[in-house]
Short mmCIF file of C-alpha atoms and ligand atoms in Angstrom, two decimals:
data_model
loop_
_atom_site.label_atom_id
_atom_site.label_comp_id
_atom_site.label_asym_id
_atom_site.label_seq_id
_atom_site.Cartn_x
_atom_site.Cartn_y
_atom_site.Cartn_z
CA MET A 1 102.27 90.73 73.01
CA LYS A 2 102.28 89.33 76.49
CA LEU A 3 104.42 86.49 77.75
CA LYS A 4 103.42 84.35 80.72
CA PHE A 5 105.75 81.82 82.36
CA LEU A 6 103.65 78.76 83.08
CA GLY A 7 106.53 76.48 84.07
CA ALA A 8 110.31 75.87 84.13
CA ALA A 9 110.73 78.85 86.48
CA GLY A 10 112.92 78.05 89.47
CA THR A 11 113.31 74.48 88.19
CA VAL A 12 114.45 72.61 85.09
CA THR A 13 111.27 70.79 84.15
CA GLY A 14 107.70 71.68 83.13
CA SER A 15 108.62 74.06 80.28
CA ARG A 16 105.50 75.99 79.21
CA TYR A 17 105.36 79.56 77.99
CA LEU A 18 102.29 81.42 76.79
CA LEU A 19 102.53 84.21 74.20
CA SER A 20 99.38 86.12 73.53
CA ASP A 21 98.04 89.22 71.82
CA ASP A 22 94.47 90.48 72.12
CA LYS A 23 93.24 87.83 69.66
CA HIS A 24 95.40 84.71 69.95
CA ARG A 25 97.21 82.47 72.36
CA LEU A 26 100.32 80.52 71.37
CA LEU A 27 101.84 78.01 73.79
CA VAL A 28 105.58 77.34 73.48
CA ASP A 29 106.36 73.87 74.86
CA CYS A 30 103.97 71.87 76.99
CA GLY A 31 106.15 69.91 79.38
CA MET A 32 105.61 67.72 82.35
CA TYR A 33 107.23 68.30 85.71
CA GLN A 34 109.75 65.66 86.78
CA GLY A 35 111.90 65.11 89.87
CA VAL A 36 110.83 65.59 93.47
CA LYS A 37 107.26 64.76 94.49
CA ASN A 38 106.25 68.39 95.07
CA LEU A 39 107.10 69.17 91.46
CA ARG A 40 105.43 66.07 90.06
CA LYS A 41 102.29 67.01 91.98
CA ARG A 42 102.03 70.10 89.79
CA ASN A 43 101.24 67.85 86.81
CA TRP A 44 97.91 67.16 88.46
CA ALA A 45 96.90 70.79 88.96
CA PRO A 46 94.49 72.14 86.34
CA PHE A 47 96.42 73.70 83.46
CA PRO A 48 96.84 77.40 84.37
CA VAL A 49 95.13 78.49 81.14
CA GLU A 50 91.94 76.95 79.79
CA PRO A 51 93.31 74.48 77.14
CA SER A 52 90.47 75.23 74.68
CA SER A 53 91.49 78.92 74.68
CA ILE A 54 94.97 78.13 73.31
CA ASN A 55 95.09 78.41 69.53
CA ALA A 56 98.30 76.50 68.77
CA VAL A 57 101.39 74.93 70.36
CA VAL A 58 104.99 75.04 69.09
CA LEU A 59 107.68 72.76 70.50
CA THR A 60 111.39 73.31 70.99
CA HIS A 61 112.20 69.59 71.23
CA ALA A 62 110.85 66.15 72.09
CA HIS A 63 112.02 65.64 75.69
CA ILE A 64 109.11 64.89 78.03
CA ASP A 65 109.77 67.91 80.23
CA HIS A 66 108.94 69.99 77.11
CA THR A 67 106.16 67.84 75.53
CA GLY A 68 104.82 65.41 78.14
CA TYR A 69 101.72 67.39 79.09
CA LEU A 70 100.41 67.52 75.48
CA PRO A 71 98.15 64.43 75.79
CA ALA A 72 96.54 65.93 78.89
CA LEU A 73 96.16 69.30 77.15
CA VAL A 74 94.32 67.66 74.25
CA LYS A 75 92.26 65.49 76.60
CA ASN A 76 91.21 68.67 78.45
CA GLY A 77 89.98 70.50 75.42
CA PHE A 78 92.87 71.84 73.29
CA LYS A 79 91.71 71.77 69.64
CA GLY A 80 94.54 73.45 67.70
CA LYS A 81 97.66 72.22 65.96
CA ILE A 82 101.01 71.30 67.49
CA TYR A 83 104.03 72.39 65.40
CA CYS A 84 107.59 71.09 65.56
CA THR A 85 110.53 69.95 63.42
CA LYS A 86 110.34 66.66 61.52
CA ALA A 87 112.65 64.78 63.87
CA THR A 88 110.86 66.12 66.96
CA HIS A 89 107.62 64.78 65.51
CA GLU A 90 109.13 61.34 64.94
CA LEU A 91 110.57 61.24 68.45
CA CYS A 92 107.26 62.35 69.98
CA LYS A 93 105.55 59.41 68.23
CA VAL A 94 107.73 57.21 70.45
CA LEU A 95 107.98 59.29 73.62
CA LEU A 96 104.36 60.36 74.17
CA PRO A 97 102.68 56.94 73.98
CA ASP A 98 105.44 55.63 76.24
CA ALA A 99 104.68 58.39 78.76
CA GLY A 100 101.00 57.38 78.58
CA TYR A 101 101.94 53.76 79.20
CA LEU A 102 104.00 54.74 82.26
CA GLN A 103 101.06 56.79 83.57
CA GLU A 104 98.74 53.81 83.21
CA GLU A 105 101.24 51.51 84.92
CA ASP A 106 101.70 53.98 87.80
CA ALA A 107 97.92 54.20 88.32
CA LYS A 108 97.61 50.40 88.33
CA TYR A 109 100.49 50.11 90.78
CA ALA A 110 98.97 52.70 93.11
CA PHE A 111 95.66 50.83 92.95
CA ARG A 112 97.29 47.46 93.75
CA LYS A 113 99.31 48.87 96.63
CA GLY A 114 96.40 51.00 97.83
CA PHE A 115 98.55 54.08 98.44
CA SER A 116 96.42 56.48 96.41
CA LYS A 117 93.89 58.58 98.25
CA HIS A 118 91.53 57.96 95.33
CA GLU A 119 89.46 54.80 95.31
CA LYS A 120 90.45 54.14 91.74
CA PRO A 121 93.59 56.11 90.83
CA GLU A 122 93.43 57.48 87.30
CA PRO A 123 96.42 58.07 85.02
CA LEU A 124 97.08 61.68 84.05
CA PHE A 125 96.65 60.47 80.47
CA THR A 126 96.70 57.16 78.64
CA VAL A 127 98.42 55.70 75.57
CA LYS A 128 95.19 56.45 73.69
CA ASP A 129 95.28 60.12 74.80
CA ALA A 130 98.88 60.32 73.55
CA GLN A 131 97.84 58.92 70.17
CA GLU A 132 95.02 61.42 70.05
CA ALA A 133 97.51 64.26 70.73
CA LEU A 134 99.77 63.01 67.92
CA LYS A 135 96.92 63.63 65.43
CA HIS A 136 97.34 67.36 66.12
CA PHE A 137 101.01 67.37 65.06
CA GLU A 138 102.36 69.15 62.01
CA SER A 139 106.08 69.15 61.21
CA LEU A 140 108.31 71.65 59.46
CA HIS A 141 111.92 72.04 58.34
CA TYR A 142 114.40 74.26 60.12
CA HIS A 143 114.25 77.87 58.82
CA GLU A 144 110.84 77.29 57.22
CA ARG A 145 108.57 80.17 58.17
CA PHE A 146 104.99 79.38 59.18
CA GLU A 147 102.07 81.07 60.88
CA PRO A 148 100.62 78.90 63.66
CA VAL A 149 98.22 81.68 64.60
CA LYS A 150 97.33 84.70 62.52
CA GLY A 151 99.86 87.47 62.95
CA MET A 152 102.59 85.39 64.62
CA GLU A 153 105.29 84.04 62.28
CA VAL A 154 107.46 81.27 63.62
CA THR A 155 110.75 79.71 62.53
CA PHE A 156 112.90 76.96 64.05
CA THR A 157 116.72 77.15 64.15
CA PRO A 158 118.98 74.26 65.31
CA ALA A 159 119.70 74.29 69.06
CA GLY A 160 122.21 71.40 69.05
CA HIS A 161 120.71 69.75 72.15
CA ILE A 162 119.14 66.56 70.73
CA LEU A 163 117.94 65.45 67.33
CA GLY A 164 115.26 67.88 66.09
CA SER A 165 115.88 70.40 68.89
CA SER A 166 115.35 74.02 68.02
CA CYS A 167 115.17 77.58 69.17
CA VAL A 168 111.72 79.01 68.48
CA HIS A 169 111.61 82.49 66.92
CA VAL A 170 108.23 84.22 67.06
CA HIS A 171 107.75 87.42 65.06
CA HIS A 172 104.62 89.37 65.86
CA ARG A 173 103.63 91.22 62.71
CA GLY A 174 101.34 93.75 64.37
CA SER A 175 103.99 95.09 66.75
CA ASP A 176 107.03 94.03 64.66
CA ARG A 177 108.53 92.41 67.75
CA THR A 178 110.50 89.16 67.87
CA VAL A 179 110.61 86.86 70.88
CA VAL A 180 113.08 83.97 70.81
CA PHE A 181 112.89 80.91 73.06
CA SER A 182 116.22 79.16 73.41
CA GLY A 183 114.74 75.77 74.34
CA ASP A 184 117.50 73.55 75.69
CA VAL A 185 120.82 74.68 74.23
CA GLY A 186 123.44 72.11 73.23
CA ARG A 187 127.19 72.07 73.43
CA GLN A 188 129.77 73.89 71.37
CA ASN A 189 131.68 70.61 70.84
CA ASP A 190 129.22 67.80 71.26
CA VAL A 191 130.19 64.30 70.17
CA ILE A 192 127.24 63.94 67.84
CA MET A 193 125.22 67.18 67.64
CA ARG A 194 126.39 70.21 65.71
CA PRO A 195 126.70 73.42 67.78
CA PRO A 196 123.61 75.58 68.23
CA GLU A 197 123.08 78.13 65.48
CA PRO A 198 123.72 81.69 66.71
CA ILE A 199 120.66 83.92 67.10
CA GLN A 200 120.76 87.03 64.95
CA LYS A 201 117.77 88.97 66.17
CA ALA A 202 115.52 89.07 69.21
CA ASP A 203 113.77 91.90 70.98
CA VAL A 204 113.10 89.57 73.88
CA LEU A 205 115.02 86.39 74.60
CA VAL A 206 113.97 83.54 76.90
CA CYS A 207 117.11 81.61 77.77
CA GLU A 208 117.69 78.33 79.62
CA SER A 209 120.12 78.06 82.55
CA THR A 210 120.42 74.38 83.49
CA TYR A 211 124.18 74.83 83.98
CA GLY A 212 123.95 78.53 84.76
CA ASP A 213 126.30 78.22 87.73
CA ARG A 214 128.56 75.43 86.47
CA LEU A 215 131.21 74.59 83.95
CA HIS A 216 131.53 71.09 82.55
CA ALA A 217 134.69 69.29 83.59
CA GLU A 218 137.31 69.77 80.89
CA SER A 219 137.93 66.12 80.38
CA ASP A 220 138.23 63.70 77.56
CA PRO A 221 135.09 61.53 77.82
CA GLU A 222 136.54 58.85 75.50
CA SER A 223 139.51 58.26 77.79
CA GLU A 224 137.37 58.43 80.92
CA LEU A 225 134.94 55.91 79.47
CA ALA A 226 137.78 53.65 78.31
CA GLU A 227 139.29 53.70 81.79
CA ILE A 228 136.03 52.88 83.56
CA ILE A 229 135.13 50.07 81.16
CA THR A 230 138.63 48.51 81.25
CA LYS A 231 138.82 48.70 85.04
CA THR A 232 135.35 47.24 85.56
CA ALA A 233 135.83 44.44 83.05
CA GLY A 234 139.23 43.70 84.65
CA ARG A 235 137.52 42.82 87.94
CA GLY A 236 134.82 40.81 86.13
CA GLY A 237 132.13 43.45 86.57
CA ILE A 238 129.34 44.93 84.48
CA VAL A 239 129.11 48.58 83.39
CA LEU A 240 125.56 49.90 83.71
CA MET A 241 124.71 53.22 82.08
CA PRO A 242 121.35 54.74 83.00
CA SER A 243 120.67 56.90 79.99
CA PHE A 244 118.06 59.15 78.44
CA ALA A 245 116.54 57.13 75.60
CA VAL A 246 116.81 60.02 73.20
CA GLY A 247 120.20 61.56 72.52
CA ARG A 248 122.52 60.30 75.27
CA ALA A 249 121.91 56.58 74.51
CA GLN A 250 122.97 57.07 70.87
CA MET A 251 126.02 59.08 71.89
CA LEU A 252 127.12 56.49 74.45
CA LEU A 253 126.72 53.69 71.89
CA TYR A 254 128.82 55.61 69.39
CA LEU A 255 131.61 56.34 71.91
CA ILE A 256 131.70 52.75 73.20
CA HIS A 257 131.87 51.20 69.76
CA LYS A 258 134.48 53.72 68.69
CA ILE A 259 136.86 52.96 71.56
CA MET A 260 136.17 49.26 71.15
CA ALA A 261 137.04 49.42 67.44
CA GLU A 262 140.25 51.25 68.40
CA SER A 263 141.05 48.43 70.88
CA ARG A 264 141.11 50.88 73.80
CA VAL A 265 138.76 48.60 75.74
CA PRO A 266 138.35 44.82 75.69
CA LYS A 267 135.70 43.46 73.35
CA MET A 268 132.49 42.60 75.20
CA PRO A 269 128.77 42.62 74.45
CA VAL A 270 126.99 45.99 74.46
CA TYR A 271 123.29 45.80 75.27
CA LEU A 272 120.71 48.52 74.70
CA ASN A 273 117.85 47.61 76.99
CA SER A 274 115.11 50.13 76.30
CA PRO A 275 112.48 49.74 73.58
CA MET A 276 112.21 53.51 73.44
CA ALA A 277 115.96 54.02 73.03
CA ILE A 278 116.00 51.37 70.30
CA LYS A 279 113.31 53.24 68.37
CA ALA A 280 115.11 56.54 68.99
CA THR A 281 118.33 54.97 67.63
CA GLU A 282 116.48 54.01 64.43
CA ILE A 283 115.16 57.58 64.05
CA PHE A 284 118.65 58.89 64.76
CA SER A 285 120.08 56.76 61.91
CA ARG A 286 117.35 57.88 59.51
CA HIS A 287 118.11 61.56 60.24
CA HIS A 288 121.89 61.27 59.98
CA LYS A 289 122.11 64.48 57.94
CA GLU A 290 121.02 66.40 61.05
CA HIS A 291 123.97 65.30 63.21
CA LYS A 292 127.67 64.66 62.92
CA LEU A 293 127.62 60.89 62.46
CA SER A 294 127.72 59.46 58.96
CA ALA A 295 125.43 56.72 57.68
CA ALA A 296 128.39 54.31 58.06
CA GLN A 297 128.92 55.30 61.71
CA CYS A 298 125.20 54.81 62.41
CA GLU A 299 125.50 51.37 60.81
CA MET A 300 128.44 50.54 63.07
CA ILE A 301 126.21 51.24 66.10
CA ASP A 302 123.44 49.16 64.61
CA GLU A 303 125.60 46.13 63.81
CA ASN A 304 127.49 45.94 67.08
CA THR A 305 124.70 46.53 69.60
CA GLU A 306 122.50 43.83 71.10
CA PHE A 307 119.02 45.32 71.13
CA VAL A 308 116.98 44.03 74.06
CA ARG A 309 113.35 44.42 73.08
CA THR A 310 111.06 42.09 75.02
CA VAL A 311 110.45 41.92 78.76
CA ASP A 312 111.67 38.30 78.80
CA GLU A 313 114.96 39.28 77.16
CA SER A 314 115.31 42.09 79.70
CA ILE A 315 114.77 39.70 82.63
CA GLU A 316 117.27 37.29 81.10
CA LEU A 317 119.83 40.07 80.83
CA ASN A 318 119.59 40.53 84.57
CA SER A 319 121.12 37.12 85.19
CA VAL A 320 124.20 37.81 83.03
CA ARG A 321 127.40 37.54 85.10
CA TYR A 322 130.16 38.16 82.52
CA PRO A 323 131.68 41.60 81.76
CA CYS A 324 129.42 43.58 79.48
CA ILE A 325 127.97 47.03 79.04
CA ILE A 326 124.27 47.70 79.57
CA ILE A 327 122.65 50.96 78.52
CA SER A 328 119.13 51.31 79.85
CA ALA A 329 116.55 54.04 80.50
CA SER A 330 115.68 56.19 82.32
CA GLY A 331 118.59 58.63 82.50
CA MET A 332 117.96 59.80 86.07
CA ALA A 333 117.02 56.27 87.22
CA SER A 334 113.55 57.51 88.02
CA GLY A 335 111.80 54.59 86.30
CA GLY A 336 112.01 52.01 83.53
CA ARG A 337 114.03 48.84 83.03
CA VAL A 338 117.23 50.34 84.48
CA LEU A 339 115.72 49.95 87.97
CA HIS A 340 115.87 46.16 87.71
CA HIS A 341 119.52 46.33 86.66
CA LEU A 342 120.32 48.70 89.53
CA LYS A 343 118.80 46.29 92.03
CA THR A 344 120.99 43.49 90.66
CA LEU A 345 124.22 45.43 90.08
CA LEU A 346 124.42 48.11 92.82
CA PRO A 347 125.11 45.73 95.74
CA ASN A 348 128.25 44.32 94.07
CA PRO A 349 131.55 46.30 94.22
CA ARG A 350 132.73 44.67 90.99
CA ASN A 351 130.20 46.67 88.93
CA SER A 352 130.13 50.29 87.81
CA VAL A 353 127.19 52.61 87.26
CA VAL A 354 127.87 55.50 84.91
CA PHE A 355 125.55 58.51 84.57
CA ALA A 356 125.97 60.82 81.59
CA GLY A 357 123.76 63.83 82.02
CA PHE A 358 122.03 66.31 84.29
CA GLN A 359 120.53 64.68 87.40
CA ALA A 360 117.56 66.67 88.66
CA PRO A 361 117.44 67.14 92.45
CA GLY A 362 115.33 64.51 94.15
CA THR A 363 115.94 61.78 91.58
CA ARG A 364 117.72 58.48 92.35
CA GLY A 365 120.38 59.53 89.85
CA ASP A 366 121.05 62.66 91.90
CA ALA A 367 121.29 60.62 95.11
CA LEU A 368 123.67 58.13 93.52
CA VAL A 369 126.07 60.66 92.00
CA ASN A 370 126.13 62.45 95.34
CA GLY A 371 127.37 59.33 97.10
CA ALA A 372 124.22 57.83 98.69
CA ASP A 373 125.09 54.54 100.40
CA SER A 374 121.66 53.06 99.64
CA VAL A 375 118.73 53.88 97.36
CA LYS A 376 115.07 52.95 97.53
CA ILE A 377 113.78 51.02 94.52
CA HIS A 378 110.35 49.39 94.33
CA GLY A 379 109.74 50.01 98.04
CA GLU A 380 113.01 48.48 99.29
CA TYR A 381 116.44 49.88 100.13
CA TRP A 382 119.40 48.62 98.11
CA PRO A 383 123.02 49.07 99.24
CA VAL A 384 125.31 50.98 96.89
CA LYS A 385 128.54 49.00 96.64
CA ALA A 386 129.21 49.46 92.93
CA GLU A 387 131.37 52.37 91.78
CA VAL A 388 129.24 55.31 90.65
CA TYR A 389 130.49 57.83 88.08
CA ASN A 390 129.00 60.94 86.58
CA LEU A 391 130.41 61.72 83.14
CA ASP A 392 129.18 65.27 83.31
CA SER A 393 131.29 66.19 80.28
CA LEU A 394 128.80 64.20 78.16
CA SER A 395 125.88 66.44 79.12
CA ALA A 396 123.55 67.62 76.33
CA HIS A 397 123.33 71.10 77.85
CA GLY A 398 125.89 73.81 77.28
CA ASP A 399 127.46 75.15 80.48
CA TYR A 400 127.28 78.91 81.15
CA GLU A 401 130.45 79.65 79.24
CA GLU A 402 129.17 77.77 76.18
CA ILE A 403 125.83 79.57 76.38
CA LEU A 404 127.55 82.96 76.67
CA GLN A 405 129.71 82.07 73.69
CA TRP A 406 126.59 81.14 71.72
CA LEU A 407 124.76 84.34 72.75
CA GLY A 408 127.74 86.43 71.71
CA ALA A 409 128.19 84.70 68.34
CA GLY A 410 125.22 86.37 66.64
CA ALA A 411 124.26 89.99 66.19
CA LEU A 412 121.97 89.78 69.18
CA LYS A 413 121.00 92.96 71.04
CA PRO A 414 117.90 92.06 73.02
CA GLU A 415 115.98 94.68 74.95
CA LYS A 416 115.24 92.13 77.64
CA VAL A 417 116.36 88.63 78.55
CA TYR A 418 114.37 86.27 80.78
CA ILE A 419 116.25 83.41 82.39
CA THR A 420 114.32 80.15 82.80
CA HIS A 421 114.88 76.38 83.03
CA GLY A 422 117.29 76.29 85.95
CA GLU A 423 117.36 75.67 89.67
CA VAL A 424 117.00 78.97 91.61
CA VAL A 425 120.73 79.52 92.20
CA ALA A 426 121.77 78.48 88.67
CA SER A 427 119.29 80.91 87.08
CA ASP A 428 120.41 83.78 89.25
CA VAL A 429 124.10 83.21 88.54
CA MET A 430 123.28 83.03 84.82
CA ARG A 431 121.40 86.33 85.10
CA LYS A 432 124.48 88.05 86.54
CA ARG A 433 126.84 86.51 84.00
CA VAL A 434 124.75 87.57 81.00
CA ARG A 435 124.43 91.09 82.38
CA GLU A 436 128.14 91.35 83.12
CA ARG A 437 129.22 89.98 79.74
CA PHE A 438 126.82 91.89 77.46
CA GLY A 439 125.29 94.65 79.58
CA TRP A 440 121.79 93.48 78.65
CA ASP A 441 118.73 93.91 80.83
CA VAL A 442 118.30 90.45 82.37
CA GLU A 443 115.72 89.08 84.78
CA VAL A 444 114.97 85.63 86.17
CA ALA A 445 111.45 84.54 85.15
CA GLU A 446 108.95 84.03 87.92
CA LEU A 447 106.41 81.25 87.86
CA PHE A 448 103.07 82.61 86.58
CA GLY A 449 104.65 86.01 86.09
CA GLU A 450 103.29 87.86 83.06
CA VAL A 451 105.32 90.45 81.17
CA LYS A 452 104.73 92.72 78.22
CA VAL A 453 106.93 91.83 75.28
ZN1 LIG B 501 115.92 68.59 76.74
#
């Protein structure tokens, strides 16, 4: 088999890997690039492999940087099936049409403002394209073996990152070789996800390195959160939490309601202002066997959260002046309803803005957690007077020590490891650490590099 790195090399977004033998082509993940403009521009380049020549796609998880290009792939000629776990499928039904909607809105906005070099800017794909892509989906259980293309057997094992997330194991029958893709790897002690299942066998391993050069702060997120909320409410302010709709939003809701039930913070309304996060929360409750929270705990979230669904309700929420907690997407403040809240809340020192995950370089979230004194939103600069926090300990990615622990927990003895899904420095530090700890042959993947596996 051959493996070609079509994305997520030298950066954390745009995950796409192509496995091929002389007869078939299997694409693992089909993500969009996010973050700085130069990266986002790559979404508009023709897909590096003719989409119609790809036989099937398998997905590690639903996040847009792993699935967001699928509608464009189908639009440009991909005819095969797209395989993933059941929960990933359900989440994609929400995430992909939403991504199409955002594309359409962006194109309309560019047209109105006249800043596109095209006379009529086109979206990369539409809601309709996303729905078309969803027709290609087929879902499977963890550990269920299937054959997306003849001669390549695939299984999913839990990766502990978000609901439905998995490591993808590909066994090539002809050569009797196994290639494992880590996908995004979760935490050893996550609040809601169970730890990633150790990998027992891989001839070649493709491993993420988002936190390849960092350790998460050893803190107690419940106490930190309690302190921030109590302090902010004490000065009459609002706590705004920009959050990823899938995964982090549900975890934040759980933690907030837990500390509220334990009277560690004053009682106040908790709003979830993101239609996508609301749908993801419903899916999360339905799949409660796949995470640590019980049906009763999911119900507690449901009963105590004010779900803000319509645009009018969202606008109304912006005029609220009493202490409350608002969770809104997107998680890196790159778009969505959270931008309106930021414009209202950032200029006032009474308020707090709390991030709870990785902030890709170039995003507003990254600027804010790094102490920017103003940020540009909707073409205008807004002063940052509110307190900004980054609860890094709530990240959905294992740090390097957690990943090393996970790699060492199985009977793994790979011939070769390729490091992907990290900024340049993070990937290189991860490479050294894996080599030092296990003595394996490790290399950082290069964009468009092709290797024999
Ligand atoms: Zn992810």
